[in-house]
PDB file of C-alpha atoms in Angstrom:
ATOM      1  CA  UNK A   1      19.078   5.706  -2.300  1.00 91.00           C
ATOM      2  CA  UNK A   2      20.909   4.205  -5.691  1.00 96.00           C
ATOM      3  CA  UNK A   3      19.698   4.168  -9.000  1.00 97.00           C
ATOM      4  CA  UNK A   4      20.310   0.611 -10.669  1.00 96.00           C
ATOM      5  CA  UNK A   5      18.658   1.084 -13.745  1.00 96.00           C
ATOM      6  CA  UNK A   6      16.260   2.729 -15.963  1.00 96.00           C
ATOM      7  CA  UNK A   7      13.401   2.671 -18.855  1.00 97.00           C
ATOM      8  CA  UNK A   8      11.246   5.180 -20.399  1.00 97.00           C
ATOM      9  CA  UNK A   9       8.001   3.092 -20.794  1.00 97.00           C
ATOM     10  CA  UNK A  10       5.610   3.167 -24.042  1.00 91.00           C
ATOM     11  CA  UNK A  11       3.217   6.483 -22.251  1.00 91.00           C
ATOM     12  CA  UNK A  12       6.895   8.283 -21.573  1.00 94.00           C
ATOM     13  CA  UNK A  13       7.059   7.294 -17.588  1.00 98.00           C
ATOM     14  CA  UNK A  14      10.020   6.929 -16.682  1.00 98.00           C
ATOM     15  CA  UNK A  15      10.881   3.869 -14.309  1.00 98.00           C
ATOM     16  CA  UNK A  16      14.117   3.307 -12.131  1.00 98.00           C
ATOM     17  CA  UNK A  17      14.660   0.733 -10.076  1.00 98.00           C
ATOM     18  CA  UNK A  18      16.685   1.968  -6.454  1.00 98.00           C
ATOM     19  CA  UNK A  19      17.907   0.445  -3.395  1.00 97.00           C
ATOM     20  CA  UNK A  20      17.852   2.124  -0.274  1.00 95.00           C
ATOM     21  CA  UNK A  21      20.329   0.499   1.456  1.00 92.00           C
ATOM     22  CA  UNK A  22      19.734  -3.243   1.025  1.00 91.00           C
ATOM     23  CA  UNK A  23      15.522  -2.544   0.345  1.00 96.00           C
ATOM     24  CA  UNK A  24      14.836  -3.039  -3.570  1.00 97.00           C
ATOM     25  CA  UNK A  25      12.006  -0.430  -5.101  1.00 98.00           C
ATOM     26  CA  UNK A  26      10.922   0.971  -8.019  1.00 98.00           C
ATOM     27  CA  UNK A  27       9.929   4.844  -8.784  1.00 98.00           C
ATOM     28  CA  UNK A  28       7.974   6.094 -11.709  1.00 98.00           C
ATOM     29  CA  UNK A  29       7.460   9.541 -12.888  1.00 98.00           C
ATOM     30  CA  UNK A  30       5.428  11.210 -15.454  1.00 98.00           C
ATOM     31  CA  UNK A  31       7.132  12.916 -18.361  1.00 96.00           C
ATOM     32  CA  UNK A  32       5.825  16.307 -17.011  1.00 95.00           C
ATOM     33  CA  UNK A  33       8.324  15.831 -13.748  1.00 97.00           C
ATOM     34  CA  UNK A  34      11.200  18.089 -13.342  1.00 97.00           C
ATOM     35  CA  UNK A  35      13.014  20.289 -10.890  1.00 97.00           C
ATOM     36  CA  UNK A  36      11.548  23.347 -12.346  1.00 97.00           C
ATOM     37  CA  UNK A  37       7.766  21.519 -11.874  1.00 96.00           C
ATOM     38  CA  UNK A  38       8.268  19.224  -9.028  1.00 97.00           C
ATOM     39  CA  UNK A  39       5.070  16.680  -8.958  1.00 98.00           C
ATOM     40  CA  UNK A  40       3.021  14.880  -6.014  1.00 98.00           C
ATOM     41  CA  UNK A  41       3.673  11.486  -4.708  1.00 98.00           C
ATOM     42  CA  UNK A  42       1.724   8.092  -3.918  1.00 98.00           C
ATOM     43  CA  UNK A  43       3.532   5.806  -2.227  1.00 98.00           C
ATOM     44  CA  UNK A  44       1.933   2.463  -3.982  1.00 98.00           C
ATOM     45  CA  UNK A  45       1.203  -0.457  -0.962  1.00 97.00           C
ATOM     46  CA  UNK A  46       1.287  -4.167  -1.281  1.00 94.00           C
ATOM     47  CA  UNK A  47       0.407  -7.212  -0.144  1.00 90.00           C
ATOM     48  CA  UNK A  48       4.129  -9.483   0.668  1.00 89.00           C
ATOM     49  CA  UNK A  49       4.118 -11.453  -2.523  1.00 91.00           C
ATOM     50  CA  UNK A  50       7.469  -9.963  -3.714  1.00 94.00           C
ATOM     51  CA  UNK A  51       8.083  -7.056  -6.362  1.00 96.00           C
ATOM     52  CA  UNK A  52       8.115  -9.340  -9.241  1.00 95.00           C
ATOM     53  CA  UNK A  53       5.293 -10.783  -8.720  1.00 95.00           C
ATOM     54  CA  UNK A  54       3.340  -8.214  -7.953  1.00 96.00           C
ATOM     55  CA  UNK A  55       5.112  -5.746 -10.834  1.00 97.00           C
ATOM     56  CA  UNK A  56       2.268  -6.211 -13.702  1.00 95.00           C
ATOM     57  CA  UNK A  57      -0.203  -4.882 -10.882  1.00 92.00           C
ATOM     58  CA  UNK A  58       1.762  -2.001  -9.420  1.00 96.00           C
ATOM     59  CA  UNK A  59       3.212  -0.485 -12.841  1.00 97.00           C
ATOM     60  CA  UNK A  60      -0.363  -0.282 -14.147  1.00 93.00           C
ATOM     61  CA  UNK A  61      -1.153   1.620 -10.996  1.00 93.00           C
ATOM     62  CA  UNK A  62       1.397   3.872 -11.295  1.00 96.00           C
ATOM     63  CA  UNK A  63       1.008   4.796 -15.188  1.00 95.00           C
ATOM     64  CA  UNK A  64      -2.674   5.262 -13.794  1.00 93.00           C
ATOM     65  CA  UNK A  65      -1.000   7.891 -10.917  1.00 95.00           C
ATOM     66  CA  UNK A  66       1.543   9.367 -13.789  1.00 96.00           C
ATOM     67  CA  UNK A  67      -1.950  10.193 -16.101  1.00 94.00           C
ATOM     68  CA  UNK A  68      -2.648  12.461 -13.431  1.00 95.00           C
ATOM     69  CA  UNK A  69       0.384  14.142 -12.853  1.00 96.00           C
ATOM     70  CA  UNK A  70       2.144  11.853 -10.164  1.00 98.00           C
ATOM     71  CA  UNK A  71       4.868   9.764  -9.445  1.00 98.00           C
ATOM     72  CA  UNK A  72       4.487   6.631  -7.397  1.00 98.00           C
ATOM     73  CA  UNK A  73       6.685   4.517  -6.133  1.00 98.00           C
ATOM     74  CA  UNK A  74       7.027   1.303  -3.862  1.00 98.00           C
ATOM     75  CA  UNK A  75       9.754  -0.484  -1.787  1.00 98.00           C
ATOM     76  CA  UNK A  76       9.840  -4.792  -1.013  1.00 97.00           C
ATOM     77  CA  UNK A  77       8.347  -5.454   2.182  1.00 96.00           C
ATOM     78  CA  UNK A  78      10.388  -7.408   4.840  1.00 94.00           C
ATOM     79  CA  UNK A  79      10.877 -10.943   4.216  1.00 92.00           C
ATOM     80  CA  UNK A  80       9.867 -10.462   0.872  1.00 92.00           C
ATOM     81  CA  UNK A  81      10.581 -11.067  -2.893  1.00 91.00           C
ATOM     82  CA  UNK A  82      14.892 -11.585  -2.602  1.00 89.00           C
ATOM     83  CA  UNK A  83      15.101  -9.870   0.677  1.00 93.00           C
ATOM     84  CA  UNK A  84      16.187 -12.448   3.048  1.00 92.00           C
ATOM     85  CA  UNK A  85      13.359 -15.132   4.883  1.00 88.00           C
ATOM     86  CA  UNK A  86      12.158 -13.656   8.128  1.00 87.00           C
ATOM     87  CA  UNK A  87      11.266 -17.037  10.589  1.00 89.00           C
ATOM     88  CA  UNK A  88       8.629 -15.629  12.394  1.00 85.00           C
ATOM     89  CA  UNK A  89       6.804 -14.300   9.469  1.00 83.00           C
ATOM     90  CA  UNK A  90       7.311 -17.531   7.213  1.00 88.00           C
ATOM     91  CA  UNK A  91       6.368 -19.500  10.358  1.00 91.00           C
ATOM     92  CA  UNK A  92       2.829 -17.132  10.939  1.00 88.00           C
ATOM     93  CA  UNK A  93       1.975 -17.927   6.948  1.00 85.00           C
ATOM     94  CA  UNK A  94       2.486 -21.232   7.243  1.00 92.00           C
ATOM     95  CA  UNK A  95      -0.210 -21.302  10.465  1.00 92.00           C
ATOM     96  CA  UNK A  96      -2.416 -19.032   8.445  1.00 87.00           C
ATOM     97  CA  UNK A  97      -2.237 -21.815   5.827  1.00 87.00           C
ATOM     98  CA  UNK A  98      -3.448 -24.741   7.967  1.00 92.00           C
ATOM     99  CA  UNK A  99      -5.336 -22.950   8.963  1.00 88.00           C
ATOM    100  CA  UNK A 100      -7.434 -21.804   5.970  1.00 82.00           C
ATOM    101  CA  UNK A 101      -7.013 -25.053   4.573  1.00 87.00           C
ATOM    102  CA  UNK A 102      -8.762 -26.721   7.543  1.00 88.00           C
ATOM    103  CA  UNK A 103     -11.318 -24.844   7.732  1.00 83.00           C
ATOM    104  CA  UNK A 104     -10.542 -23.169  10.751  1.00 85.00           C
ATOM    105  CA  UNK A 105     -10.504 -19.992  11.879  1.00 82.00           C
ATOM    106  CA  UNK A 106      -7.929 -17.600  11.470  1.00 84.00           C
ATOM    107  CA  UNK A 107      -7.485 -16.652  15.231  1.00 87.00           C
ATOM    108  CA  UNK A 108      -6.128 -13.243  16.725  1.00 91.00           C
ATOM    109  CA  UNK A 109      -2.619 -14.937  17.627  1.00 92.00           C
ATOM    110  CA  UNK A 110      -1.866 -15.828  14.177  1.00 91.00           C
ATOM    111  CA  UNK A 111      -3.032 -12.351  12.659  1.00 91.00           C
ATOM    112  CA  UNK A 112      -0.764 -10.883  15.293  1.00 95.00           C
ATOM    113  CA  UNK A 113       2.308 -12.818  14.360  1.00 93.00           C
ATOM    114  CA  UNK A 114       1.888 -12.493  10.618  1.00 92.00           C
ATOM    115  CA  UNK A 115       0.798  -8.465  10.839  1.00 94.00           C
ATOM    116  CA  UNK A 116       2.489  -6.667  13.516  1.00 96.00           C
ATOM    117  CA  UNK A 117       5.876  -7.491  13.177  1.00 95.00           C
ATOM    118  CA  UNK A 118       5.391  -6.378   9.233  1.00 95.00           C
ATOM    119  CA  UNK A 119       4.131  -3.109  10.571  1.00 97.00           C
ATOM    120  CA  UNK A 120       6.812  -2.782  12.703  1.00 97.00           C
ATOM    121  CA  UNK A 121       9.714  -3.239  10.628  1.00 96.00           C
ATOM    122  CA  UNK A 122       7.945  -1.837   7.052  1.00 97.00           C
ATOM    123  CA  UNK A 123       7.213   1.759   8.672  1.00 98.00           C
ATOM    124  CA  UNK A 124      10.542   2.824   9.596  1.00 98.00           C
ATOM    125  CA  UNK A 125      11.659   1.735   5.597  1.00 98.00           C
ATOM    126  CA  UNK A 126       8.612   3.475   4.124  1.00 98.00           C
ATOM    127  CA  UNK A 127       9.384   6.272   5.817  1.00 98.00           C
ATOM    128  CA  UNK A 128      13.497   6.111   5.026  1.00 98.00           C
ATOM    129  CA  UNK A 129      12.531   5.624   1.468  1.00 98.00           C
ATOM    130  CA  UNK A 130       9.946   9.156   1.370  1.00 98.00           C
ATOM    131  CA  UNK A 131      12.667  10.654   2.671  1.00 97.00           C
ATOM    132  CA  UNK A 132      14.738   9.830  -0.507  1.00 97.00           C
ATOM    133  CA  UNK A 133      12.139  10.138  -3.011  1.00 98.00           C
ATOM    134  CA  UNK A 134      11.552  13.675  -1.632  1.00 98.00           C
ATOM    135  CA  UNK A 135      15.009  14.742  -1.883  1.00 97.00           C
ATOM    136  CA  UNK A 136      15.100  14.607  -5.698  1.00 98.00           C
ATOM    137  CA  UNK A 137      14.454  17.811  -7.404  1.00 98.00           C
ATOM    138  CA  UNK A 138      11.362  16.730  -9.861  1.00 98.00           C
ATOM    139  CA  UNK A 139       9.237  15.435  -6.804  1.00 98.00           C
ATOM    140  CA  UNK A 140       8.007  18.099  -4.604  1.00 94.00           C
ATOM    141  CA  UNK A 141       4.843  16.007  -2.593  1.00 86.00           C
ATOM    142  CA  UNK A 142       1.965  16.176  -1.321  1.00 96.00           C
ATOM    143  CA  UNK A 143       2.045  12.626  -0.525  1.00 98.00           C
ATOM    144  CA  UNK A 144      -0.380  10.007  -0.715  1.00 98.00           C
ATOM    145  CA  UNK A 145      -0.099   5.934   0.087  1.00 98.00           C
ATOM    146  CA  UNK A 146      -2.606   3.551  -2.022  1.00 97.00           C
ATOM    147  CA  UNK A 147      -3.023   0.243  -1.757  1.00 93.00           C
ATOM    148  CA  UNK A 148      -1.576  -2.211   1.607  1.00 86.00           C
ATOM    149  CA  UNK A 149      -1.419  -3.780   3.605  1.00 94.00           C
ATOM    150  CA  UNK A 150      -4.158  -2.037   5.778  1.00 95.00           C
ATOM    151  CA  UNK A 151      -2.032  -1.820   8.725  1.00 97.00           C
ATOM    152  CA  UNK A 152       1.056  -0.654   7.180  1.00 97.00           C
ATOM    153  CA  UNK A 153      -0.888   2.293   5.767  1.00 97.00           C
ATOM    154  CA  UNK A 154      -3.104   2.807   8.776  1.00 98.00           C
ATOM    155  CA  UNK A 155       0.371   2.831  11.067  1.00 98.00           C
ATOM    156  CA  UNK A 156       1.697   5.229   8.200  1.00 98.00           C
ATOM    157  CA  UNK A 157      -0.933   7.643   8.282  1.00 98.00           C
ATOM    158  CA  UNK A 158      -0.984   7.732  11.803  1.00 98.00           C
ATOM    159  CA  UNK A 159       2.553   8.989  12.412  1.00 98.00           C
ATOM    160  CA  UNK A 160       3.935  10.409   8.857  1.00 98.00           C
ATOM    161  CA  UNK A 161       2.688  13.851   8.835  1.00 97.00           C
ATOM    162  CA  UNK A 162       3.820  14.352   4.834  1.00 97.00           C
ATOM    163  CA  UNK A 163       1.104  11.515   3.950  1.00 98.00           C
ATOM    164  CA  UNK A 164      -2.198  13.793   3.723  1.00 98.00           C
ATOM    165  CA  UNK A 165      -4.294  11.148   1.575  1.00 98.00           C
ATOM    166  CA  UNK A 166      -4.885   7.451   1.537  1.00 98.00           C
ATOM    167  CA  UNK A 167      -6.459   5.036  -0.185  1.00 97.00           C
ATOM    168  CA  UNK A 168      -6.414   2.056   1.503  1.00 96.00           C
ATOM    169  CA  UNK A 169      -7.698  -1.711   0.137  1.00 90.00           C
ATOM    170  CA  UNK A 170      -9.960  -3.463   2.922  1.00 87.00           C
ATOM    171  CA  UNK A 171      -8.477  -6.625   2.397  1.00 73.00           C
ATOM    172  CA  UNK A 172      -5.485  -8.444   4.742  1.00 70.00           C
ATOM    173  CA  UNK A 173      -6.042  -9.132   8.362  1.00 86.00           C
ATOM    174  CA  UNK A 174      -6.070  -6.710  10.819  1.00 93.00           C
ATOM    175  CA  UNK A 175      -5.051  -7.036  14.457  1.00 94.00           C
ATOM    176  CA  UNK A 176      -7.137  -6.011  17.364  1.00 93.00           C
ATOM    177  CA  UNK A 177      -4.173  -3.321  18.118  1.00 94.00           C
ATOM    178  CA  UNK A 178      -4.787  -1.566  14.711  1.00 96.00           C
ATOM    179  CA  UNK A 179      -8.043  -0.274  15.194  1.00 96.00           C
ATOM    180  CA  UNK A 180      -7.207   1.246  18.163  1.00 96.00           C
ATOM    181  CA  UNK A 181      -4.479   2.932  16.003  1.00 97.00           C
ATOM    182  CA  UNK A 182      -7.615   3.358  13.634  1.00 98.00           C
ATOM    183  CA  UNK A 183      -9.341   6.076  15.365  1.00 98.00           C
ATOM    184  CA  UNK A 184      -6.056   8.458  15.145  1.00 98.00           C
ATOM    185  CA  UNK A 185      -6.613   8.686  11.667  1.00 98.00           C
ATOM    186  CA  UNK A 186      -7.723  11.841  11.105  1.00 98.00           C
ATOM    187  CA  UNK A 187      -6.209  12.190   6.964  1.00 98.00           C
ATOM    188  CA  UNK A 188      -8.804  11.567   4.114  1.00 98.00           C
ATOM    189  CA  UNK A 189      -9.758   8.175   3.194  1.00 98.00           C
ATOM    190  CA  UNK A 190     -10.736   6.687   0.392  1.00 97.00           C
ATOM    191  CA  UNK A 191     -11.284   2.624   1.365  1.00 96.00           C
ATOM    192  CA  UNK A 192     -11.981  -0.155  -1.223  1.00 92.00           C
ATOM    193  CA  UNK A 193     -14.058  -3.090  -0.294  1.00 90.00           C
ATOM    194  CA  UNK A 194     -14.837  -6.229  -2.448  1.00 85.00           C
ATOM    195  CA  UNK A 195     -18.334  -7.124  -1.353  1.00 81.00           C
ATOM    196  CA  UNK A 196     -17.687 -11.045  -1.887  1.00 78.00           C
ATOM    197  CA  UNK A 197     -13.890 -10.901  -1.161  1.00 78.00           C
ATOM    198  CA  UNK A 198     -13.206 -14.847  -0.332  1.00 74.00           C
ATOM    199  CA  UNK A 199     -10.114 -13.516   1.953  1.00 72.00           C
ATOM    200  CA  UNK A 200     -11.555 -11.141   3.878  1.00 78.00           C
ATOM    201  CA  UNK A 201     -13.954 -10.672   6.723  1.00 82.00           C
ATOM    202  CA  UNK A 202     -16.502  -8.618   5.702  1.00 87.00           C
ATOM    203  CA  UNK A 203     -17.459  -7.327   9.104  1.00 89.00           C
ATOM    204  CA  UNK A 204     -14.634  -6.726  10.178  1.00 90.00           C
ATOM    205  CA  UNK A 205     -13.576  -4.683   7.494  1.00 92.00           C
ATOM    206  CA  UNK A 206     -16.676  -2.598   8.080  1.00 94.00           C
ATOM    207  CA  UNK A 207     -15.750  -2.454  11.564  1.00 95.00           C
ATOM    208  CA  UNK A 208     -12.705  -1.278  10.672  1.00 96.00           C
ATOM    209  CA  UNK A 209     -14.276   1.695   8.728  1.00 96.00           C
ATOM    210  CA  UNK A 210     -16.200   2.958  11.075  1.00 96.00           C
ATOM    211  CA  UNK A 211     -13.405   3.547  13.756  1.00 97.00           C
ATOM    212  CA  UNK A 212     -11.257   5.736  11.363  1.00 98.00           C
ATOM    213  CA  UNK A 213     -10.844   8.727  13.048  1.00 98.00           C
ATOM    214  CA  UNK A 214     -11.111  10.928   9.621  1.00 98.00           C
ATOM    215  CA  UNK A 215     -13.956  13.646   9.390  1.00 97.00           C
ATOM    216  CA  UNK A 216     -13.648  12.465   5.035  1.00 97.00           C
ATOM    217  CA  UNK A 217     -13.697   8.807   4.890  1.00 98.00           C
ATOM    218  CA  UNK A 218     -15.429   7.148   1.567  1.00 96.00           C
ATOM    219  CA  UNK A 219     -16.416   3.366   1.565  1.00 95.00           C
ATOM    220  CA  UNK A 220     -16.484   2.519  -1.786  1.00 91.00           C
ATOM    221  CA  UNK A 221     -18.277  -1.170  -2.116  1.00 88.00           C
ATOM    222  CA  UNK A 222     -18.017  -3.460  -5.233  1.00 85.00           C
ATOM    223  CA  UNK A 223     -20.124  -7.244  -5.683  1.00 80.00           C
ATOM    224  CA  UNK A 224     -17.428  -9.673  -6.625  1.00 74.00           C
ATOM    225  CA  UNK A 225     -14.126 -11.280  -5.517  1.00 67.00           C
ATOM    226  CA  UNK A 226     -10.680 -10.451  -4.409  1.00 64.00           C
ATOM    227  CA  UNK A 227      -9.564 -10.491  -8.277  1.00 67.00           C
ATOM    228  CA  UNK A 228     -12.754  -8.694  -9.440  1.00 64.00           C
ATOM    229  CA  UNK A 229     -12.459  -4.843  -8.920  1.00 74.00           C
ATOM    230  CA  UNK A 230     -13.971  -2.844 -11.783  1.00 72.00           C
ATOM    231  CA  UNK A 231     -12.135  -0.488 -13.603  1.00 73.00           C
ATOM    232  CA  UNK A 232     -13.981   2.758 -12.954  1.00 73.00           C
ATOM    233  CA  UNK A 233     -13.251   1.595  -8.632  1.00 75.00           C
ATOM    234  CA  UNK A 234      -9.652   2.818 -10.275  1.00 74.00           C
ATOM    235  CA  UNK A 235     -11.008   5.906 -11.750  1.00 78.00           C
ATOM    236  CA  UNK A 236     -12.759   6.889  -8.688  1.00 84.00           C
ATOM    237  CA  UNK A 237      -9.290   6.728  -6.277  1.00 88.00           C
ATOM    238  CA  UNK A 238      -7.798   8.435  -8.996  1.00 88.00           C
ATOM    239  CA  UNK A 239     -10.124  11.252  -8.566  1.00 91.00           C
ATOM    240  CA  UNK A 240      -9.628  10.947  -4.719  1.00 95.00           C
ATOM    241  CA  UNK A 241      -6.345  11.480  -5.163  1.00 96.00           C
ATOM    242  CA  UNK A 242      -6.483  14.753  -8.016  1.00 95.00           C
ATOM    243  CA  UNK A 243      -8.497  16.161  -5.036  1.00 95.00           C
ATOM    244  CA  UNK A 244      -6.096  15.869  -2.483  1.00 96.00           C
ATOM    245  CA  UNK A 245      -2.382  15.561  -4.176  1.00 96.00           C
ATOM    246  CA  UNK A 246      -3.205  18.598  -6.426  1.00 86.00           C
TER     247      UNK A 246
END
């Protein structure tokens, strides 16, 4: 892990952008951070639009996570932002595109091309990358992951025994294969579900829910679109998270 630059934002976080090997990321910590008072970690999920894009989103998250006493930080997913163009993956969003725009449905085999091979390749990196953000002196865990893709986290949670929290957003496809992987959950959960969300399937996100394995798993439902979660949804995983990160 390198350190390629840094900022001390208007609240006092301080931001750095890292590579880990060739994988960009970004790591912010609160001012109260040091090696003498190491602080928790969220690991902040994603949907594969790319870092920049997704930046105004994710650094408002993590000020969010440093106004509790956290850092957070996040890596580029495969294929993503400037890493290089993964084939399969471009070729599964373009057939997830016809798709939507024909009106079809979105069928198992294309949810399988465009997920799983994500979840295979992101893990390994998520899990490369905690080991470098735990290795600095002012971050000391417990660790939690917020945010997605659903299957990353629910693969995450499932075999990273340092991740004892998630809050996961019910939102991106899931395969078939996941919710088997589901039900050996067994962390707490804190899952966020827009009621009206135009990109997600309702059910199955409900579905989904119910096969989580955890003995503490929260549902917390909001009327409205993909774009049109309410600020105290944000306040509520941040309390979540003082519960279990603390």
């Amino acid at each position: 892990m390198r350190f390629s630059s840094e900022q001390h934002l208007d609240d006092g976080v301080l931001e750095r952008e890292f590579t880990l090997g060739e994988i960009p990321g970004i790591l912010w910590t609160p001012a109260s951070a040091s090696a003498s008072a190491p602080v928790p970690l969220i690991l902040l999920g994603h949907p594969p639009l790319g870092l920049h894009k997704m930046y105004p989103r994710l650094v408002t998250r993590a000020r969010h996570s440093a106004a509790e006493g956290f850092a957070a930080a996040t890596i580029e997913l495969p294929g993503s932002g400037d890493r290089p163009r993964w084939a399969a993956v471009e070729q599964a969003r373009a057939d997830l595109r016809r798709a939507r725009e024909a009106g079809e449905p979105v069928g198992d085999e294309i949810i399988n091309a465009l997920i799983l091979p994500l979840v295979e390749k992101s893990v390994p990196e998520w899990q490369a990358a905690l080991d470098g953000l735990l290795s600095l002196p002012e971050i000391g865990g417990p660790v939690g992951f917020s945010g997605g893709v659903i299957s990353i986290g629910i693969r995450l949670a499932v075999v990273e025994p340092r991740i004892v929290a998630a809050g996961f957003f019910a939102g991106s496809f899931v395969p078939a294969a996941m919710f088997e992987e589901a039900r050996r959950v067994t962390i707490p959960l804190h899952v966020l579900l827009q009621w009206d969300d135009e990109g997600n399937d309702r059910q199955a996100a409900l579905d989904l829910f119910d096969a989580f394995g955890s003995k503490e798993k929260t549902l917390h439902a909001n009327m409205g679109g993909h774009t049109g979660v309410p600020q105290f949804a944000g306040e509520d995983a941040a309390g979540f998270f003082a519960r279990h990160l603390r």
